[in-house]
Coordinates of C-alpha atoms and ligand atoms in Angstrom, one line a residue:
X29 CA 17.6 -1.6 23.3
X30 CA 16.0 1.7 22.4
X31 CA 12.1 1.5 22.9
X32 CA 10.4 2.9 19.8
X33 CA 6.5 4.3 20.6
X34 CA 4.4 5.6 17.8
X35 CA 2.8 9.2 17.7
X36 CA 0.1 10.3 15.3
X37 CA 1.3 12.9 12.6
X38 CA -1.4 14.8 13.4
X39 CA -1.4 15.0 17.3
X40 CA 1.8 14.7 19.3
X41 CA -0.2 13.4 22.3
X42 CA -1.3 10.3 20.9
X43 CA 1.4 7.8 21.6
X44 CA 0.8 4.1 21.7
X45 CA 3.1 0.9 21.7
X46 CA 4.1 -0.8 17.9
X47 CA 1.6 -3.5 18.8
X48 CA -1.3 -0.8 19.4
X49 CA -0.3 1.1 16.1
X50 CA -0.8 -2.4 14.3
X51 CA -4.1 -2.9 16.1
X52 CA -5.6 0.6 15.5
X53 CA -4.1 1.1 12.0
X54 CA -5.2 4.6 11.8
X55 CA -4.8 7.2 14.7
X56 CA -8.0 8.6 16.5
X57 CA -7.6 12.0 14.7
X58 CA -7.2 10.5 11.3
X59 CA -3.4 10.8 11.3
X60 CA -0.7 8.1 10.5
X61 CA 1.4 6.5 13.1
X62 CA 4.9 7.2 13.0
X63 CA 7.9 5.7 14.9
X64 CA 9.4 8.0 17.6
X65 CA 12.6 7.6 16.0
X66 CA 14.1 5.8 13.0
X67 CA 16.3 3.1 14.5
X68 CA 19.4 2.3 13.1
X69 CA 20.5 -1.1 11.6
X70 CA 21.9 -3.3 14.4
X71 CA 24.0 -5.3 12.0
X72 CA 27.2 -4.5 9.6
X73 CA 26.8 -4.8 5.9
X74 CA 29.1 -7.9 6.0
X75 CA 26.8 -9.8 8.2
X76 CA 24.0 -8.8 6.2
X77 CA 25.4 -10.2 2.7
X78 CA 25.2 -13.5 4.6
X79 CA 21.5 -13.4 5.7
X80 CA 18.4 -15.1 4.4
X81 CA 15.4 -12.8 3.9
X82 CA 13.7 -14.3 7.0
X83 CA 17.0 -13.3 8.9
X84 CA 16.9 -9.8 7.4
X85 CA 13.1 -9.4 8.3
X86 CA 14.1 -10.0 11.9
X87 CA 16.7 -7.7 12.1
X88 CA 14.8 -4.9 10.6
X89 CA 11.5 -5.6 12.2
X90 CA 12.9 -6.1 15.6
X91 CA 14.3 -2.4 15.5
X92 CA 10.6 -0.9 15.0
X93 CA 8.1 -3.7 16.8
X94 CA 10.0 -3.3 20.3
X95 CA 7.0 -4.7 22.2
X96 CA 7.3 -7.9 20.1
X97 CA 9.4 -10.7 21.7
X98 CA 11.8 -12.4 19.4
X99 CA 10.0 -15.5 19.6
X100 CA 6.7 -13.9 18.3
X101 CA 8.6 -11.7 15.4
X102 CA 10.4 -14.9 14.1
X103 CA 7.0 -17.2 14.3
X104 CA 5.5 -14.1 12.3
X105 CA 8.1 -14.0 9.7
X106 CA 8.3 -17.7 9.4
X107 CA 4.7 -18.1 8.8
X108 CA 4.6 -15.3 5.9
X109 CA 7.8 -16.0 4.1
X110 CA 7.3 -19.7 3.5
X111 CA 6.0 -21.9 0.4
X112 CA 3.5 -19.4 -0.6
X113 CA 6.5 -17.7 -2.3
X114 CA 7.5 -19.5 -5.7
X115 CA 11.1 -18.8 -4.8
X116 CA 13.3 -19.3 -1.6
X117 CA 14.9 -16.0 -2.1
X118 CA 11.4 -14.6 -1.6
X119 CA 12.9 -11.2 -3.4
X120 CA 15.3 -12.1 -6.2
X121 CA 17.3 -9.7 -7.9
X122 CA 17.6 -9.9 -11.7
X123 CA 20.5 -7.7 -13.6
X124 CA 19.2 -6.4 -16.8
X125 CA 20.3 -3.6 -19.1
X126 CA 22.4 -1.9 -16.5
X127 CA 20.0 -2.2 -13.7
X128 CA 19.1 -4.6 -10.8
X129 CA 15.4 -5.5 -10.8
X130 CA 14.1 -6.3 -7.3
X131 CA 11.4 -8.9 -8.3
X132 CA 8.6 -8.3 -5.4
X133 CA 6.4 -10.3 -7.1
X134 CA 6.8 -13.9 -5.9
X135 CA 4.0 -14.2 -3.8
X136 CA 0.3 -15.7 -4.0
X137 CA -1.0 -12.8 -6.0
X138 CA 2.2 -12.0 -8.1
X139 CA 2.5 -8.4 -7.0
X140 CA 4.2 -6.5 -4.5
X141 CA 1.4 -6.1 -2.0
X142 CA 1.9 -9.7 -1.2
X143 CA 5.6 -8.5 0.6
X144 CA 3.5 -6.9 3.6
X145 CA -0.1 -8.4 3.3
X146 CA 1.6 -12.0 3.8
X147 CA 2.8 -10.8 7.3
X148 CA 0.4 -8.3 8.5
X149 CA -2.5 -10.8 9.5
X150 CA 0.3 -12.7 11.6
X151 CA 1.3 -8.9 13.1
X152 CA -2.4 -8.2 13.9
X153 CA -3.0 -11.7 15.7
X154 CA -0.1 -11.4 18.0
X155 CA -1.1 -7.9 18.7
X156 CA -4.4 -8.7 19.6
X157 CA -3.2 -11.5 22.1
X158 CA -0.5 -9.1 23.6
X159 CA -3.1 -6.4 24.1
X160 CA -5.5 -9.0 25.7
X161 CA -8.2 -8.4 22.7
X162 CA -10.8 -11.4 23.2
X163 CA -12.8 -10.7 20.0
X164 CA -12.2 -12.3 16.9
X165 CA -10.7 -9.6 14.1
X166 CA -12.8 -9.2 11.1
X167 CA -10.8 -7.2 8.3
X168 CA -13.3 -5.0 6.3
X169 CA -11.8 -4.2 2.9
X170 CA -12.8 -2.4 -0.3
X171 CA -10.8 -2.9 -3.2
X172 CA -10.7 -1.7 -6.9
X173 CA -8.8 -5.0 -7.7
X174 CA -5.4 -5.9 -6.5
X175 CA -5.7 -5.3 -2.7
X176 CA -8.7 -7.1 -2.2
X177 CA -7.2 -10.5 -3.4
X178 CA -3.7 -10.0 -1.6
X179 CA -5.6 -9.2 1.7
X180 CA -7.5 -12.4 1.3
X181 CA -4.6 -14.6 0.2
X182 CA -2.9 -13.4 3.5
X183 CA -5.5 -13.9 6.0
X184 CA -7.1 -16.6 4.6
X185 CA -6.7 -19.7 7.5
X186 CA -5.4 -17.5 9.9
X187 CA -6.8 -18.5 13.0
X188 CA -8.6 -15.5 15.0
X189 CA -9.5 -13.7 12.1
X190 CA -12.1 -13.4 9.3
X191 CA -11.9 -11.4 6.2
X192 CA -14.5 -9.7 4.2
X193 CA -14.0 -8.0 0.8
X194 CA -16.5 -5.8 -1.3
X195 CA -15.6 -5.0 -4.7
X196 CA -17.4 -2.9 -7.7
X197 CA -19.3 -5.8 -9.6
X198 CA -17.9 -5.3 -13.4
X199 CA -15.4 -2.7 -12.3
X200 CA -12.4 -4.9 -11.9
X201 CA -10.8 -6.9 -14.5
X202 CA -12.1 -10.6 -15.4
X203 CA -9.0 -11.9 -13.9
X204 CA -8.9 -9.9 -11.0
X205 CA -12.6 -11.0 -10.1
X206 CA -11.6 -14.7 -11.0
X207 CA -8.8 -14.4 -8.3
X208 CA -10.9 -13.5 -5.6
X209 CA -14.1 -15.2 -6.2
X210 CA -12.0 -18.5 -6.2
X211 CA -10.5 -17.7 -3.1
X212 CA -10.0 -20.9 -0.5
X213 CA -10.3 -20.5 3.1
X214 CA -13.3 -20.8 5.7
X215 CA -12.8 -17.3 6.9
X216 CA -12.7 -15.5 3.8
X217 CA -15.9 -13.9 2.4
X218 CA -16.3 -11.8 -0.9
X219 CA -19.1 -9.8 -2.3
X220 CA -19.5 -7.9 -5.6
X221 CA -21.7 -4.7 -5.1
X222 CA -24.0 -2.9 -7.5
X223 CA -21.8 0.1 -7.7
X224 CA -18.5 1.8 -8.3
X225 CA -15.3 1.3 -5.9
X226 CA -15.9 4.9 -4.3
X227 CA -19.3 3.5 -3.1
X228 CA -17.8 0.4 -2.0
X229 CA -15.2 2.4 -0.2
X230 CA -17.6 4.7 1.4
X231 CA -19.6 2.0 2.5
X232 CA -16.7 0.4 4.4
X233 CA -15.9 3.4 6.0
X234 CA -19.2 4.0 7.1
X235 CA -19.4 0.5 8.6
X236 CA -16.1 1.4 10.5
X237 CA -17.7 4.5 12.3
X238 CA -21.2 2.8 12.8
X239 CA -21.3 3.0 16.8
X240 CA -24.7 0.9 16.8
X241 CA -22.8 -2.1 14.5
X242 CA -19.9 -1.9 16.5
X243 CA -21.9 -2.6 19.7
X244 CA -23.7 -5.7 18.0
X245 CA -20.1 -7.1 16.6
X246 CA -18.8 -6.7 20.2
X247 CA -22.0 -8.8 21.4
X248 CA -21.2 -11.4 19.0
X249 CA -17.4 -11.3 19.8
X250 CA -16.1 -9.8 16.6
X251 CA -14.3 -6.3 16.1
X252 CA -13.1 -4.5 12.9
X253 CA -9.6 -4.1 11.7
X254 CA -8.5 -2.7 8.6
X255 CA -5.6 -4.0 6.2
X256 CA -5.3 -0.5 4.8
X257 CA -1.7 0.6 3.2
X258 CA -1.3 3.2 6.0
X259 CA -0.8 0.4 8.3
X260 CA 2.8 0.4 10.2
X261 CA 2.3 -3.1 10.1
X262 CA 2.7 -3.1 6.5
X263 CA 5.2 -0.1 6.0
X264 CA 7.8 -1.7 8.0
X265 CA 7.8 -5.2 6.3
X266 CA 8.7 -3.3 3.1
X267 CA 12.0 -1.8 4.4
X268 CA 13.0 -5.5 4.4
X269 CA 13.7 -6.1 0.8
X270 CA 15.8 -3.0 0.3
X271 CA 18.0 -4.0 3.1
X272 CA 18.2 -7.5 2.0
X273 CA 18.9 -6.4 -1.7
X274 CA 21.5 -4.4 -0.7
X275 CA 23.2 -7.5 1.1
X276 CA 22.8 -9.6 -1.9
X277 CA 24.5 -7.0 -4.3
X278 CA 27.5 -6.8 -1.5
X279 CA 27.5 -10.8 -1.6
X280 CA 27.4 -10.9 -5.4
X281 CA 30.3 -8.4 -5.6
X282 CA 28.2 -6.0 -7.4
X283 CA 29.1 -3.3 -5.1
X284 CA 31.5 -2.7 -2.2
X285 CA 30.5 -2.7 1.4
X286 CA 29.4 0.7 2.1
X287 CA 29.1 1.9 -1.8
X288 CA 25.8 3.8 -2.1
X289 CA 23.1 2.5 -4.4
X290 CA 20.0 4.4 -6.1
X291 CA 16.7 3.0 -5.4
X292 CA 13.7 3.6 -8.0
X293 CA 10.3 2.8 -7.2
X294 CA 6.9 3.0 -9.2
X295 CA 4.9 4.9 -7.0
X296 CA 1.0 5.5 -6.1
X297 CA 0.3 5.7 -2.2
X298 CA 4.1 6.5 -1.7
X299 CA 4.0 3.5 0.8
X300 CA 6.9 1.5 -1.1
X301 CA 9.1 4.4 -1.6
X302 CA 8.8 5.6 2.0
X303 CA 10.0 2.1 3.2
X304 CA 13.3 2.9 1.1
X305 CA 13.1 6.2 2.7
X306 CA 13.1 4.4 6.3
X307 CA 15.9 2.3 5.2
X308 CA 18.1 5.1 4.4
X309 CA 17.1 6.6 7.5
X310 CA 18.2 3.4 9.1
X311 CA 21.5 3.7 7.7
X312 CA 21.6 2.1 4.5
X313 CA 23.9 3.5 1.7
X314 CA 21.3 4.7 -0.6
X315 CA 22.1 8.1 -2.7
X316 CA 19.0 9.0 -4.4
X317 CA 15.3 7.8 -4.1
X318 CA 14.0 8.0 -7.4
X319 CA 10.0 8.3 -7.4
X320 CA 8.6 7.5 -10.5
X321 CA 4.8 8.4 -11.5
X322 CA 2.9 7.5 -14.5
X323 CA 0.6 10.1 -16.0
X324 CA -1.0 10.9 -12.8
X325 CA 1.8 12.7 -11.8
X326 CA 0.9 14.7 -8.6
X327 CA 4.0 13.3 -6.9
X328 CA 6.3 14.7 -10.0
X329 CA 4.8 18.1 -9.6
X330 CA 5.3 18.2 -5.7
X331 CA 9.0 17.3 -6.0
X332 CA 9.7 20.0 -8.8
X333 CA 7.4 22.7 -6.9
X334 CA 6.7 21.9 -3.5
X335 CA 3.0 22.2 -4.2
X336 CA 0.6 19.2 -3.9
X337 CA -2.5 19.5 -6.0
X338 CA -4.8 16.8 -6.7
X339 CA -7.4 19.0 -8.6
X340 CA -6.5 17.7 -11.9
X341 CA -8.0 15.0 -14.5
X342 CA -7.7 11.7 -13.3
X343 CA -6.1 9.3 -15.8
X344 CA -6.7 5.7 -16.6
X345 CA -3.3 4.4 -17.4
X346 CA -2.0 1.0 -18.1
X347 CA -0.4 1.1 -14.5
X348 CA -3.6 1.2 -12.7
X349 CA -2.1 0.5 -9.2
X350 CA -0.5 3.9 -9.6
X351 CA -3.4 5.9 -10.6
X352 CA -3.8 7.7 -7.5
X353 CA -4.1 11.6 -6.8
X354 CA -4.2 11.4 -2.8
X355 CA -0.8 9.4 -2.1
X356 CA -1.8 8.8 1.7
X357 CA 1.6 7.5 3.1
X358 CA 3.3 11.1 1.9
X359 CA 2.1 12.5 4.9
X360 CA 4.6 10.5 6.8
X361 CA 7.3 12.3 4.9
X362 CA 5.6 16.0 5.2
X363 CA 5.5 15.2 9.0
X364 CA 9.3 14.4 9.2
X365 CA 10.3 17.5 6.8
X366 CA 8.0 19.6 9.2
X367 CA 10.6 18.8 11.7
X368 CA 8.3 16.3 13.5
X369 CA 5.7 19.0 14.1
X370 CA 2.2 17.5 14.3
X371 CA 0.4 20.6 14.3
X372 CA 2.3 21.9 11.2
X373 CA 1.5 18.8 9.2
X374 CA -2.1 18.7 10.4
X375 CA -2.7 22.3 9.0
X376 CA -1.4 21.2 5.5
X377 CA -3.5 18.1 5.9
X378 CA -6.4 20.0 6.7
X379 CA -5.7 22.3 3.5
X380 CA -5.5 19.3 1.4
X381 CA -8.9 18.1 2.6
X382 CA -10.7 21.6 2.1
X383 CA -8.9 22.8 -1.3
X384 CA -7.3 19.6 -2.6
X385 CA -3.9 21.3 -2.3
X386 CA -1.0 22.6 0.0
X387 CA 2.7 24.4 -0.5
X388 CA 5.4 23.2 1.6
X389 CA 8.0 25.7 2.9
X390 CA 11.1 26.4 1.0
X391 CA 12.8 24.9 3.9
X392 CA 11.0 21.9 3.7
X393 CA 11.6 21.5 0.3
X394 CA 15.4 21.7 1.0
X395 CA 15.0 18.6 3.2
X396 CA 13.9 16.6 -0.3
X397 CA 17.3 16.6 -1.9
X398 CA 17.6 12.8 -1.7
X399 CA 14.4 12.5 -3.8
X400 CA 14.1 12.7 -7.6
X401 CA 10.8 12.7 -9.3
X402 CA 10.1 11.6 -12.5
X403 CA 7.1 10.5 -14.9
X404 CA 6.8 8.2 -17.8
X405 CA 3.7 8.7 -20.3
X406 CA 1.8 5.8 -21.9
X407 CA 3.6 5.7 -24.9
X408 CA 7.1 5.5 -23.4
X409 CA 6.0 2.8 -20.6
X410 CA 5.0 0.8 -23.7
X411 CA 8.5 1.5 -25.6
X412 CA 10.4 0.7 -22.4
X413 CA 8.8 -2.7 -22.2
X414 CA 9.4 -3.5 -25.9
X415 CA 13.0 -2.3 -25.8
X416 CA 14.3 -4.1 -22.9
X417 CA 12.6 -7.3 -24.4
X418 CA 14.2 -7.0 -27.6
X419 CA 17.7 -6.1 -26.0
X420 CA 17.9 -8.5 -23.2
X421 CA 14.8 -10.9 -23.3
X422 CA 13.5 -9.8 -20.1
X423 CA 9.9 -9.0 -19.6
X424 CA 8.8 -6.5 -17.3
X425 CA 5.2 -5.2 -16.2
X426 CA 3.7 -1.9 -17.0
X427 CA 4.1 -0.5 -13.4
X428 CA 8.0 -1.4 -13.4
X429 CA 8.2 -0.3 -16.9
X430 CA 7.1 3.4 -15.6
X431 CA 10.0 3.3 -13.2
X432 CA 12.5 1.9 -15.5
X433 CA 11.4 4.9 -17.9
X434 CA 11.9 7.4 -15.4
X435 CA 15.6 5.8 -14.6
X436 CA 16.4 6.2 -18.1
X437 CA 15.4 9.9 -17.9
X438 CA 17.2 10.4 -14.5
X439 CA 20.4 9.2 -16.4
X440 CA 19.9 11.6 -19.1
X441 CA 19.2 14.4 -16.8
X442 CA 22.1 13.9 -14.1
X443 CA 24.5 12.1 -16.1
X444 CA 24.6 9.6 -13.1
X445 CA 25.1 6.4 -14.8
X446 CA 27.5 4.8 -12.7
X447 CA 25.8 4.6 -9.2
X448 CA 24.1 1.1 -9.2
X449 CA 20.5 1.3 -9.3
X450 CA 17.8 -1.3 -7.7
X451 CA 14.5 -0.9 -9.7
X452 CA 11.3 -2.1 -7.6
X453 CA 9.7 -4.4 -9.8
X454 CA 6.1 -4.4 -8.3
X455 CA 4.2 -6.8 -10.3
X456 CA 4.6 -10.0 -12.5
X457 CA 4.1 -9.1 -16.4
X458 CA 1.6 -12.0 -15.9
X459 CA -0.6 -9.8 -13.9
X460 CA -1.1 -7.1 -16.6
X461 CA -0.6 -9.7 -19.6
X462 CA -2.6 -7.6 -22.2
X463 CA -0.7 -4.2 -21.9
X464 CA 2.5 -6.0 -21.5
X465 CA 2.0 -8.2 -24.7
X466 CA 0.3 -5.3 -26.6
X467 CA 3.4 -3.2 -25.8
X468 CA 5.6 -5.9 -27.4
X469 CA 3.6 -6.3 -30.5
X470 CA 0.4 -4.8 -31.3
X471 CA -0.8 -7.8 -33.2
X472 CA -1.1 -9.8 -29.8
X473 CA -4.3 -7.8 -29.2
X474 CA -6.5 -10.5 -31.1
X475 CA -5.8 -12.8 -28.6
X476 CA -7.7 -14.2 -25.5
X477 CA -6.8 -13.6 -22.0
X478 CA -5.7 -17.1 -21.2
X479 CA -4.0 -17.2 -25.0
X480 CA -2.1 -14.3 -24.1
X481 CA -0.8 -15.8 -20.8
X482 CA 0.5 -19.0 -22.7
X483 CA 2.2 -16.7 -25.2
X484 CA 3.9 -14.6 -22.5
X485 CA 5.5 -17.9 -21.2
X486 CA 6.6 -19.0 -24.5
X487 CA 8.2 -15.8 -25.5
X488 CA 9.6 -15.0 -22.2
X489 CA 10.5 -18.4 -21.4
X490 CA 9.1 -17.9 -18.1
X491 CA 7.0 -20.6 -16.1
X492 CA 3.4 -19.9 -15.6
X493 CA 2.8 -18.6 -12.0
X494 CA 1.1 -20.8 -9.9
X495 CA -1.5 -17.8 -9.3
X496 CA -2.4 -18.0 -13.1
X497 CA -2.5 -21.6 -13.2
X498 CA -5.2 -21.6 -10.3
X499 CA -7.7 -19.5 -11.4
X500 CA -7.8 -21.1 -14.7
X501 CA -9.6 -24.1 -13.4
X502 CA -10.7 -23.0 -10.0
X503 CA -14.2 -23.3 -8.8
X504 CA -16.2 -20.3 -8.2
X505 CA -16.6 -20.1 -4.1
X506 CA -18.0 -17.0 -3.7
X507 CA -21.0 -15.6 -5.7
X508 CA -22.6 -12.7 -3.3
X509 CA -23.9 -9.5 -4.9
X510 CA -25.7 -7.0 -3.2
X511 CA -26.9 -3.4 -3.3
X512 CA -24.6 -0.7 -1.7
X513 CA -27.1 -0.4 1.1
X514 CA -27.2 -3.9 1.9
X515 CA -23.5 -4.1 2.6
X516 CA -24.0 -4.0 6.4
X517 CA -26.6 -7.0 6.3
X518 CA -24.3 -8.8 4.0
X519 CA -21.5 -8.2 6.8
X520 CA -23.9 -9.7 9.5
X521 CA -24.9 -12.7 7.3
X522 CA -21.3 -13.6 6.7
X523 CA -20.6 -13.4 10.4
X524 CA -23.9 -15.3 11.1
X525 CA -25.2 -12.5 13.2
X526 CA -28.6 -12.5 11.5
Ligands
PLP19 C1 0.2 -0.8 -5.3 C2 1.2 -0.9 -6.3 C3 2.0 0.3 -6.6 C4 2.1 1.3 -5.6 O1 2.6 1.2 -4.4 P1 2.8 2.4 -3.4 O2 3.2 1.8 -2.1 O3 1.3 2.4 -3.2 O4 3.3 3.7 -3.9 C5 3.2 0.1 -7.7 N1 2.9 -1.1 -8.6 C6 1.9 -1.8 -8.3 C7 1.9 -3.2 -9.0 C8 1.1 -2.0 -6.9 O5 0.1 -2.9 -6.8

């Protein structure tokens, strides 16, 4: 079997094993770790069609994480994709109005980050053991809402880890805050800060690079790590559901063995769609990778012009998890279309840091032919939700609706209505209930959040997810609030170091 090593997108000389890449998260030079080659799938489609989600996960992950043993990987997979998910299928496909919605929201926080964050803790602990790390791993995260809860749920009660999440007090939705402050698990810690998300993020970054704190932590038997979305231990598990979905489509006779499908992905940080791109590179028969943006359409413009330009107004939309102007994972694609040239990529990233924009060469642009960029505005997003509901009774969330809207324009624009298309459905409608219900009927706006939840359950004929049921009555377990300057003290107090 081919041994895969990981190098930095900014420095060819930095080479590490898969487990080291997972432990480090980010390369020392600020680059992202990329596999030396994208390995091919080692199983045929006929076999895939008969596989469970967990079996597919093993087939994909063993190709990338070549320094893990079979036993280690299978243990991680079994611990991640279990009863935490509310369906044995883990990521079911729903056929509605001529598209296949790949529901990635059946995990503990009812959004797609669970797909990766439920396995990352186990990969991390295994990687630490393999590399003889004696310290306990402390995950430190700043969150604007969603990632914090998904990370808390993933790391809760995982031996050998502690997780600390900082969020802007008053800067997240009431449901998001409730989800975090009711989190169970002796190793979980949550603190609101008197400041905004950027201040929380900066505070966390400063702690990561604080040499004195690092030494104090070391003495106390701790070391920091991050559950950031650029960790290769989050990216690879995301390839799995595309491969699995393809197998299901074959098993259900929707497509023939080898028939190409399109994949449409509501995109923010570019992690989810990059995973689909990697799946295609592994040999999965994918025709177009349809990249959907909301009104923060940096990526749409990039695919249209070859210029990435974040110098623009930041728009708050009803799909907040896609309100992003710097799509960090795009760097891995840039590196690839630069022919794996770390220097060339590093130069572009320097430009981005200095001037907020860069332009790729025509030669690089030609390699993006498999991508189709589109965007959906706020009004159309709401119309997509309403029209799909009225036509089929199926209710999708706002992020998924942005993707469904782009798929509509893709069909009109290209005339390609024949290729079977999977749309990544990244959040349960219960996660963004108010926006979803308002889209269906403006009159719903009068209701309280929990009334809306019950009404959504009734009109959509969908059971209330456990995640919502739980926070309704759960006791608040975390009530720490601190100033931005007190973040390091708060960490030390949580870790019993004071
Ligand atoms: C994070 C997120 C996205 C964007 O995914 P990326 O991998 O960052 O592109 C889309 N929808 C939802 C609901 C998310 O939480």
